[in-house]
Amino acid sequence: MLRILITHGLLFLVPFIGYAIWLYLGKKAQTDKKFRDGPIAWLAISGLALVAASFIIMASVGYAPQGSQYRPAQIIDGVFVPGGYEEPNG
């Protein structure tokens, strides 16, 4: 859970970090004042959009078929067998 919170927190901060780098590389002298007076609302909105997009992607991609079990990746007779979900033997 902590990994997910850190990941989404970093995704929210990406626009702010990008703006700070842009100000630094643009050789603008008073970066503190420019950052405070800058487009903070737009940066926050774009950060929230990135977080929302990551939630949507995570919800649509990160699922397992119901009733399946995860089989980890293995090396069998020197051949790599990737992991995946499979139906339980029952």
Coordinates of N, CA and C in Angstrom, one line a residue:
M1 N 0.8 -1.2 0.0 CA 0.0 0.0 0.0 C 0.9 1.3 0.0
L2 N 1.9 1.2 0.8 CA 2.8 2.4 0.8 C 3.5 2.6 -0.6
R3 N 3.8 1.6 -1.3 CA 4.4 1.7 -2.6 C 3.4 2.4 -3.6
I4 N 2.1 2.1 -3.4 CA 1.1 2.7 -4.3 C 1.0 4.2 -3.9
L5 N 1.0 4.5 -2.7 CA 0.9 5.9 -2.2 C 2.1 6.7 -2.7
I6 N 3.3 6.1 -2.6 CA 4.5 6.8 -3.0 C 4.5 7.0 -4.5
T7 N 4.1 6.0 -5.3 CA 4.0 6.1 -6.7 C 3.0 7.2 -7.2
H8 N 1.9 7.3 -6.6 CA 0.9 8.3 -7.0 C 1.3 9.6 -6.5
G9 N 2.0 9.7 -5.3 CA 2.5 11.0 -4.9 C 3.5 11.5 -5.8
L10 N 4.4 10.7 -6.3 CA 5.4 11.1 -7.3 C 4.8 11.5 -8.6
L11 N 3.7 10.8 -9.0 CA 3.1 11.2 -10.2 C 2.4 12.5 -10.1
F12 N 1.9 12.8 -8.9 CA 1.3 14.2 -8.7 C 2.4 15.2 -8.7
L13 N 3.6 14.9 -8.3 CA 4.7 15.9 -8.2 C 5.4 16.1 -9.6
V14 N 5.2 15.2 -10.5 CA 5.9 15.3 -11.8 C 5.7 16.7 -12.5
P15 N 4.5 17.2 -12.6 CA 4.4 18.6 -13.3 C 5.1 19.6 -12.5
F16 N 5.1 19.6 -11.2 CA 5.8 20.6 -10.4 C 7.3 20.5 -10.6
I17 N 7.8 19.3 -10.6 CA 9.3 19.1 -10.8 C 9.6 19.5 -12.2
G18 N 8.8 19.2 -13.2 CA 9.1 19.6 -14.6 C 9.1 21.1 -14.7
Y19 N 8.2 21.8 -14.0 CA 8.1 23.3 -14.1 C 9.4 23.9 -13.4
A20 N 9.8 23.3 -12.3 CA 11.0 23.8 -11.6 C 12.2 23.6 -12.5
I21 N 12.3 22.4 -13.2 CA 13.4 22.2 -14.1 C 13.4 23.2 -15.2
W22 N 12.2 23.4 -15.8 CA 12.0 24.4 -16.9 C 12.5 25.8 -16.5
L23 N 12.1 26.2 -15.2 CA 12.6 27.5 -14.7 C 14.1 27.5 -14.6
Y24 N 14.6 26.4 -14.1 CA 16.1 26.4 -13.8 C 16.8 26.4 -15.2
L25 N 16.4 25.6 -16.1 CA 17.1 25.6 -17.4 C 16.8 26.8 -18.2
G26 N 15.8 27.5 -18.0 CA 15.5 28.8 -18.7 C 16.3 29.9 -18.1
K27 N 17.1 29.7 -17.1 CA 18.0 30.7 -16.5 C 17.2 31.9 -16.1
K28 N 16.0 31.7 -15.5 CA 15.3 32.8 -15.0 C 15.8 33.0 -13.6
A29 N 16.1 34.3 -13.3 CA 16.9 34.6 -12.1 C 16.1 34.3 -10.8
Q30 N 15.0 34.8 -10.6 CA 14.2 34.7 -9.3 C 13.3 33.5 -9.5
T31 N 13.8 32.3 -9.4 CA 13.0 31.1 -9.5 C 12.0 30.9 -8.4
D32 N 12.3 31.4 -7.2 CA 11.4 31.3 -6.1 C 10.1 32.1 -6.3
K33 N 10.3 33.3 -6.7 CA 9.1 34.2 -7.0 C 8.4 33.7 -8.2
K34 N 9.1 33.2 -9.3 CA 8.4 32.7 -10.4 C 7.6 31.5 -10.1
F35 N 8.2 30.6 -9.2 CA 7.5 29.4 -8.9 C 6.2 29.7 -8.1
R36 N 6.3 30.7 -7.1 CA 5.2 31.0 -6.3 C 4.1 31.7 -7.2
D37 N 4.5 32.5 -8.1 CA 3.5 33.2 -8.9 C 3.1 32.5 -10.2
G38 N 3.7 31.3 -10.3 CA 3.5 30.5 -11.6 C 2.1 29.8 -11.6
P39 N 2.0 29.0 -12.6 CA 0.7 28.3 -12.8 C 0.4 27.1 -11.8
I40 N 0.4 27.4 -10.5 CA 0.3 26.4 -9.5 C -1.0 25.6 -9.7
A41 N -2.1 26.3 -10.0 CA -3.4 25.6 -10.2 C -3.3 24.7 -11.3
W42 N -2.7 25.1 -12.5 CA -2.6 24.2 -13.6 C -1.7 23.0 -13.4
L43 N -0.7 23.3 -12.6 CA 0.2 22.1 -12.2 C -0.5 21.1 -11.4
A44 N -1.3 21.6 -10.4 CA -2.1 20.7 -9.5 C -3.1 20.0 -10.3
I45 N -3.8 20.6 -11.3 CA -4.8 19.9 -12.1 C -4.1 18.9 -13.0
S46 N -3.0 19.2 -13.5 CA -2.3 18.2 -14.4 C -1.8 17.0 -13.5
G47 N -1.3 17.3 -12.3 CA -0.9 16.3 -11.4 C -2.0 15.3 -11.0
L48 N -3.2 15.9 -10.7 CA -4.4 15.1 -10.4 C -4.8 14.3 -11.6
A49 N -4.7 14.9 -12.8 CA -5.0 14.1 -14.0 C -4.1 12.9 -14.2
L50 N -2.8 13.1 -13.9 CA -1.9 12.0 -14.0 C -2.2 10.9 -13.0
V51 N -2.6 11.3 -11.8 CA -3.0 10.3 -10.8 C -4.3 9.6 -11.2
A52 N -5.2 10.3 -11.7 CA -6.5 9.7 -12.1 C -6.2 8.7 -13.2
A53 N -5.4 9.1 -14.2 CA -5.1 8.2 -15.3 C -4.4 7.0 -14.8
S54 N -3.5 7.1 -13.8 CA -2.8 5.9 -13.3 C -3.8 5.0 -12.6
F55 N -4.8 5.6 -11.9 CA -5.8 4.8 -11.2 C -6.6 4.0 -12.2
I56 N -7.0 4.7 -13.3 CA -7.7 4.0 -14.4 C -6.9 2.9 -15.0
I57 N -5.7 3.1 -15.3 CA -4.8 2.1 -15.9 C -4.6 1.0 -15.0
M58 N -4.4 1.3 -13.7 CA -4.2 0.2 -12.7 C -5.4 -0.6 -12.5
A59 N -6.6 0.0 -12.6 CA -7.8 -0.8 -12.4 C -8.1 -1.6 -13.6
S60 N -7.7 -1.2 -14.8 CA -8.1 -2.0 -16.0 C -7.0 -3.0 -16.4
V61 N -5.8 -2.9 -15.9 CA -4.8 -3.8 -16.2 C -4.5 -4.8 -15.1
G62 N -4.5 -4.3 -13.9 CA -4.0 -5.1 -12.8 C -5.1 -6.0 -12.1
Y63 N -5.5 -7.0 -12.8 CA -6.5 -7.9 -12.3 C -6.1 -9.3 -12.6
A64 N -6.7 -10.2 -11.8 CA -6.5 -11.6 -12.0 C -7.8 -12.3 -12.3
P65 N -7.9 -13.3 -13.2 CA -9.2 -14.0 -13.4 C -9.7 -14.5 -12.0
Q66 N -11.0 -14.5 -11.9 CA -11.5 -15.0 -10.6 C -11.3 -16.5 -10.4
G67 N -10.9 -16.8 -9.2 CA -10.7 -18.2 -8.9 C -9.3 -18.8 -9.3
S68 N -8.5 -17.9 -9.9 CA -7.2 -18.4 -10.3 C -6.1 -18.2 -9.3
Q69 N -5.0 -18.9 -9.5 CA -3.9 -18.8 -8.5 C -2.6 -18.3 -9.3
Y70 N -1.8 -17.5 -8.7 CA -0.6 -17.0 -9.3 C 0.5 -18.1 -9.2
R71 N 1.1 -18.4 -10.4 CA 2.3 -19.3 -10.4 C 3.5 -18.4 -10.7
P72 N 4.5 -18.4 -9.8 CA 5.7 -17.6 -10.1 C 6.5 -18.1 -11.2
A73 N 7.4 -17.2 -11.8 CA 8.3 -17.6 -12.8 C 9.3 -18.7 -12.3
Q74 N 9.6 -19.6 -13.2 CA 10.5 -20.7 -12.8 C 11.5 -21.0 -13.9
I75 N 12.5 -21.7 -13.5 CA 13.4 -22.3 -14.5 C 13.3 -23.8 -14.4
I76 N 12.8 -24.4 -15.4 CA 12.6 -25.9 -15.4 C 13.4 -26.5 -16.5
D77 N 14.4 -27.4 -16.1 CA 15.3 -28.0 -17.1 C 16.0 -27.0 -17.9
G78 N 16.4 -25.9 -17.3 CA 17.2 -24.9 -18.0 C 16.4 -23.9 -18.9
V79 N 15.1 -24.1 -18.8 CA 14.2 -23.3 -19.7 C 13.4 -22.3 -18.8
F80 N 13.4 -21.1 -19.1 CA 12.6 -20.1 -18.3 C 11.2 -20.2 -18.6
V81 N 10.3 -20.4 -17.6 CA 8.9 -20.5 -17.8 C 8.3 -19.3 -17.0
P82 N 7.7 -18.3 -17.8 CA 7.2 -17.1 -17.1 C 6.1 -17.4 -16.2
G83 N 5.9 -16.6 -15.2 CA 4.8 -16.7 -14.2 C 3.5 -16.3 -14.8
G84 N 2.5 -16.6 -14.1 CA 1.1 -16.1 -14.6 C 0.0 -16.7 -13.8
Y85 N -1.2 -16.5 -14.1 CA -2.3 -17.0 -13.4 C -2.8 -18.3 -14.1
E86 N -3.2 -19.2 -13.3 CA -3.7 -20.5 -13.8 C -4.9 -21.0 -12.9
E87 N -5.7 -21.8 -13.5 CA -6.8 -22.3 -12.8 C -6.3 -23.4 -11.7
P88 N -6.8 -23.3 -10.5 CA -6.4 -24.3 -9.5 C -6.8 -25.7 -9.9
N89 N -5.9 -26.6 -9.6 CA -6.2 -28.1 -9.8 C -7.1 -28.5 -8.6
G90 N -8.2 -29.0 -9.0 CA -9.1 -29.4 -7.9 C -9.9 -30.5 -8.2

